[in-house]
Amino acid sequence: CCSGVAALRAAEDVVRLGRHQVAVAVGSELVSRTLRSDRFSQERSPGTDAEFLRWMLSDGAGAVVVEPAPRPDGLSLRIDWTHLVSHADRFPVCMYAGAADPDTIEPGSTWQDRPTPAEANAEGMLNLRQDTSILNNIVALGVEEYIALVRQGRIVPDEVDHLLVHY
């Protein structure tokens, strides 16, 4: 979910450090092929909120060019700072693919342990799944992090032109 910001941070770092005069951060996703309705049946995807995933996720791509100074001939945005944080230790896995159940992953239980990808697919193991019951908790973490950054003085809401967040 934060790979785009991680790519932007890496591009910013190599330009700011002088390793390169220009860097491009690119992100793309082609998820629609894995979210076709015929891939999601109760038998193949138990516990999956397939409709939510099919509504929430989509294909897309974007890119940004990072340079050490504003362009003289067009729009430029300034990166003041980026902030990446993981709360992976706070909740169980909420989105996964490649296993029947993320709580019971152990050696021999993933799609790679099936004799063929077709057999894993028949069990629904190649489907993207999400436990939407914990999403409210995850969104609350995002709000808590934002409030913490405001309290630390890193974000002054009245001075914000653009704020890129996942949630």
mmCIF file of C-alpha atoms in Angstrom:
data_model
loop_
_atom_site.group_PDB
_atom_site.id
_atom_site.type_symbol
_atom_site.label_atom_id
_atom_site.label_comp_id
_atom_site.label_asym_id
_atom_site.label_seq_id
_atom_site.Cartn_x
_atom_site.Cartn_y
_atom_site.Cartn_z
ATOM 1 C CA CYS A 1 0.000 0.000 0.000
ATOM 2 C CA CYS A 2 2.825 2.422 0.640
ATOM 3 C CA SER A 3 5.085 1.334 -2.219
ATOM 4 C CA GLY A 4 4.375 4.525 -4.171
ATOM 5 C CA VAL A 5 5.495 6.738 -1.298
ATOM 6 C CA ALA A 6 8.525 4.478 -0.730
ATOM 7 C CA ALA A 7 9.446 4.898 -4.413
ATOM 8 C CA LEU A 8 8.989 8.661 -4.158
ATOM 9 C CA ARG A 9 11.187 8.755 -1.048
ATOM 10 C CA ALA A 10 13.910 6.745 -2.795
ATOM 11 C CA ALA A 11 13.790 9.064 -5.823
ATOM 12 C CA GLU A 12 13.943 12.100 -3.555
ATOM 13 C CA ASP A 13 16.890 10.644 -1.631
ATOM 14 C CA VAL A 14 19.067 9.964 -4.690
ATOM 15 C CA VAL A 15 18.444 13.464 -6.057
ATOM 16 C CA ARG A 16 18.873 15.238 -2.714
ATOM 17 C CA LEU A 17 22.106 13.322 -2.050
ATOM 18 C CA GLY A 18 23.445 14.224 -5.502
ATOM 19 C CA ARG A 19 23.728 10.654 -6.754
ATOM 20 C CA HIS A 20 21.512 11.563 -9.713
ATOM 21 C CA GLN A 21 20.262 14.825 -11.197
ATOM 22 C CA VAL A 22 16.876 13.342 -12.012
ATOM 23 C CA ALA A 23 14.903 10.341 -10.792
ATOM 24 C CA VAL A 24 11.517 8.918 -11.689
ATOM 25 C CA ALA A 25 9.237 7.136 -9.242
ATOM 26 C CA VAL A 26 6.719 4.925 -11.010
ATOM 27 C CA GLY A 27 3.886 2.832 -9.692
ATOM 28 C CA SER A 28 1.440 0.652 -11.552
ATOM 29 C CA GLU A 29 -1.117 -1.974 -10.746
ATOM 30 C CA LEU A 30 -3.083 -4.351 -12.926
ATOM 31 C CA VAL A 31 -5.349 -5.975 -10.394
ATOM 32 C CA SER A 32 -8.530 -6.260 -12.479
ATOM 33 C CA ARG A 33 -7.528 -9.607 -13.952
ATOM 34 C CA THR A 34 -7.403 -11.177 -10.499
ATOM 35 C CA LEU A 35 -10.672 -9.560 -9.398
ATOM 36 C CA ARG A 36 -12.957 -10.910 -12.101
ATOM 37 C CA SER A 37 -16.276 -12.073 -10.668
ATOM 38 C CA ASP A 38 -15.784 -15.621 -11.961
ATOM 39 C CA ARG A 39 -12.751 -16.000 -9.665
ATOM 40 C CA PHE A 40 -14.805 -15.350 -6.528
ATOM 41 C CA SER A 41 -17.289 -17.923 -5.341
ATOM 42 C CA GLN A 42 -18.026 -18.843 -1.729
ATOM 43 C CA GLU A 43 -16.403 -22.233 -2.241
ATOM 44 C CA ARG A 44 -13.173 -20.761 -3.634
ATOM 45 C CA SER A 45 -12.959 -17.658 -1.452
ATOM 46 C CA PRO A 46 -14.437 -18.263 1.976
ATOM 47 C CA GLY A 47 -14.224 -15.228 4.218
ATOM 48 C CA THR A 48 -13.378 -12.902 1.350
ATOM 49 C CA ASP A 49 -15.250 -9.670 0.974
ATOM 50 C CA ALA A 50 -14.894 -9.911 -2.793
ATOM 51 C CA GLU A 51 -17.332 -7.137 -3.612
ATOM 52 C CA PHE A 52 -15.417 -4.717 -1.412
ATOM 53 C CA LEU A 53 -12.127 -5.630 -3.077
ATOM 54 C CA ARG A 54 -13.617 -5.349 -6.551
ATOM 55 C CA TRP A 55 -14.995 -1.889 -5.723
ATOM 56 C CA MET A 56 -11.968 -0.599 -3.796
ATOM 57 C CA LEU A 57 -9.075 -1.738 -5.976
ATOM 58 C CA SER A 58 -8.525 -0.831 -9.580
ATOM 59 C CA ASP A 59 -5.954 -0.644 -12.314
ATOM 60 C CA GLY A 60 -3.846 2.437 -12.417
ATOM 61 C CA ALA A 61 -0.450 3.924 -12.910
ATOM 62 C CA GLY A 62 1.377 7.086 -12.082
ATOM 63 C CA ALA A 63 4.814 8.580 -12.237
ATOM 64 C CA VAL A 64 6.613 11.594 -10.869
ATOM 65 C CA VAL A 65 9.889 13.150 -11.951
ATOM 66 C CA VAL A 66 12.105 14.386 -9.109
ATOM 67 C CA GLU A 67 14.718 17.053 -9.828
ATOM 68 C CA PRO A 68 16.868 19.195 -7.511
ATOM 69 C CA ALA A 69 15.233 22.509 -8.481
ATOM 70 C CA PRO A 70 11.858 23.741 -9.753
ATOM 71 C CA ARG A 71 11.346 23.528 -13.505
ATOM 72 C CA PRO A 72 11.418 26.969 -15.139
ATOM 73 C CA ASP A 73 8.784 26.052 -17.731
ATOM 74 C CA GLY A 74 5.951 24.423 -15.809
ATOM 75 C CA LEU A 75 4.292 23.332 -12.633
ATOM 76 C CA SER A 76 6.565 22.093 -9.852
ATOM 77 C CA LEU A 77 5.735 20.726 -6.442
ATOM 78 C CA ARG A 78 8.152 20.716 -3.520
ATOM 79 C CA ILE A 79 8.661 17.692 -1.283
ATOM 80 C CA ASP A 80 9.145 18.953 2.246
ATOM 81 C CA TRP A 81 9.295 15.501 3.792
ATOM 82 C CA THR A 82 7.878 12.002 3.601
ATOM 83 C CA HIS A 83 6.794 9.754 6.435
ATOM 84 C CA LEU A 84 6.452 5.996 6.260
ATOM 85 C CA VAL A 85 5.445 3.940 9.267
ATOM 86 C CA SER A 86 4.397 0.338 9.681
ATOM 87 C CA HIS A 87 1.806 -0.851 12.135
ATOM 88 C CA ALA A 88 2.052 -4.437 10.932
ATOM 89 C CA ASP A 89 2.567 -5.612 14.489
ATOM 90 C CA ARG A 90 -0.719 -4.148 15.727
ATOM 91 C CA PHE A 91 -3.231 -6.361 13.910
ATOM 92 C CA PRO A 92 -3.378 -9.670 12.097
ATOM 93 C CA VAL A 93 -2.825 -9.740 8.351
ATOM 94 C CA CYS A 94 -5.815 -8.158 6.662
ATOM 95 C CA MET A 95 -4.995 -8.591 2.957
ATOM 96 C CA TYR A 96 -3.274 -11.619 1.517
ATOM 97 C CA ALA A 97 -2.971 -14.020 -1.401
ATOM 98 C CA GLY A 98 -1.311 -17.383 -1.832
ATOM 99 C CA ALA A 99 -2.793 -19.194 1.148
ATOM 100 C CA ALA A 100 -6.149 -20.461 2.259
ATOM 101 C CA ASP A 101 -5.924 -18.755 5.657
ATOM 102 C CA PRO A 102 -3.249 -16.300 6.858
ATOM 103 C CA ASP A 103 -3.606 -17.510 10.447
ATOM 104 C CA THR A 104 -2.561 -21.039 9.577
ATOM 105 C CA ILE A 105 0.344 -20.394 7.230
ATOM 106 C CA GLU A 106 3.026 -22.914 7.920
ATOM 107 C CA PRO A 107 5.501 -24.843 5.779
ATOM 108 C CA GLY A 108 3.600 -26.791 3.154
ATOM 109 C CA SER A 109 0.423 -24.706 3.274
ATOM 110 C CA THR A 110 0.878 -22.118 0.515
ATOM 111 C CA TRP A 111 0.018 -22.125 -3.166
ATOM 112 C CA GLN A 112 3.636 -22.991 -3.975
ATOM 113 C CA ASP A 113 3.253 -26.246 -2.090
ATOM 114 C CA ARG A 114 0.429 -27.488 -4.296
ATOM 115 C CA PRO A 115 1.393 -29.818 -7.162
ATOM 116 C CA THR A 116 0.312 -27.245 -9.757
ATOM 117 C CA PRO A 117 -0.816 -23.616 -9.794
ATOM 118 C CA ALA A 118 -4.114 -24.859 -11.234
ATOM 119 C CA GLU A 119 -4.753 -26.907 -8.085
ATOM 120 C CA ALA A 120 -3.941 -23.932 -5.877
ATOM 121 C CA ASN A 121 -6.261 -21.803 -8.006
ATOM 122 C CA ALA A 122 -9.039 -24.374 -7.684
ATOM 123 C CA GLU A 123 -8.761 -23.974 -3.899
ATOM 124 C CA GLY A 124 -8.999 -20.197 -4.254
ATOM 125 C CA MET A 125 -5.458 -19.742 -2.950
ATOM 126 C CA LEU A 126 -4.485 -17.355 -5.758
ATOM 127 C CA ASN A 127 -7.329 -14.971 -4.990
ATOM 128 C CA LEU A 128 -6.643 -11.731 -3.203
ATOM 129 C CA ARG A 129 -8.491 -11.724 0.090
ATOM 130 C CA GLN A 130 -9.169 -9.128 2.732
ATOM 131 C CA ASP A 131 -10.588 -9.295 6.205
ATOM 132 C CA THR A 132 -12.656 -6.119 6.101
ATOM 133 C CA SER A 133 -13.695 -6.515 9.745
ATOM 134 C CA ILE A 134 -10.446 -4.868 10.886
ATOM 135 C CA LEU A 135 -10.419 -1.973 8.399
ATOM 136 C CA ASN A 136 -11.962 0.486 10.865
ATOM 137 C CA ASN A 137 -9.051 -0.213 13.220
ATOM 138 C CA ILE A 138 -6.543 0.376 10.431
ATOM 139 C CA VAL A 139 -8.180 3.641 9.383
ATOM 140 C CA ALA A 140 -8.153 4.739 13.039
ATOM 141 C CA LEU A 141 -4.392 4.077 13.115
ATOM 142 C CA GLY A 142 -3.973 6.397 10.139
ATOM 143 C CA VAL A 143 -5.916 9.133 11.897
ATOM 144 C CA GLU A 144 -3.875 8.600 15.096
ATOM 145 C CA GLU A 145 -0.640 8.900 13.116
ATOM 146 C CA TYR A 146 -1.837 12.105 11.452
ATOM 147 C CA ILE A 147 -2.782 13.609 14.839
ATOM 148 C CA ALA A 148 0.622 12.611 16.254
ATOM 149 C CA LEU A 149 2.364 14.390 13.359
ATOM 150 C CA VAL A 150 0.262 17.512 13.980
ATOM 151 C CA ARG A 151 1.160 17.437 17.692
ATOM 152 C CA GLN A 152 4.844 17.023 16.825
ATOM 153 C CA GLY A 153 4.625 20.107 14.632
ATOM 154 C CA ARG A 154 5.514 18.204 11.465
ATOM 155 C CA ILE A 155 2.103 18.983 10.006
ATOM 156 C CA VAL A 156 0.561 22.427 10.456
ATOM 157 C CA PRO A 157 -2.885 21.977 8.882
ATOM 158 C CA ASP A 158 -3.242 25.637 7.850
ATOM 159 C CA GLU A 159 0.031 25.410 5.903
ATOM 160 C CA VAL A 160 -0.750 22.240 3.958
ATOM 161 C CA ASP A 161 -1.248 22.511 0.198
ATOM 162 C CA HIS A 162 -1.070 18.797 -0.595
ATOM 163 C CA LEU A 163 -1.148 15.806 1.731
ATOM 164 C CA LEU A 164 -0.706 12.374 0.203
ATOM 165 C CA VAL A 165 -1.962 9.597 2.439
ATOM 166 C CA HIS A 166 -3.101 6.066 1.815
ATOM 167 C CA TYR A 167 -6.325 6.105 3.793
#
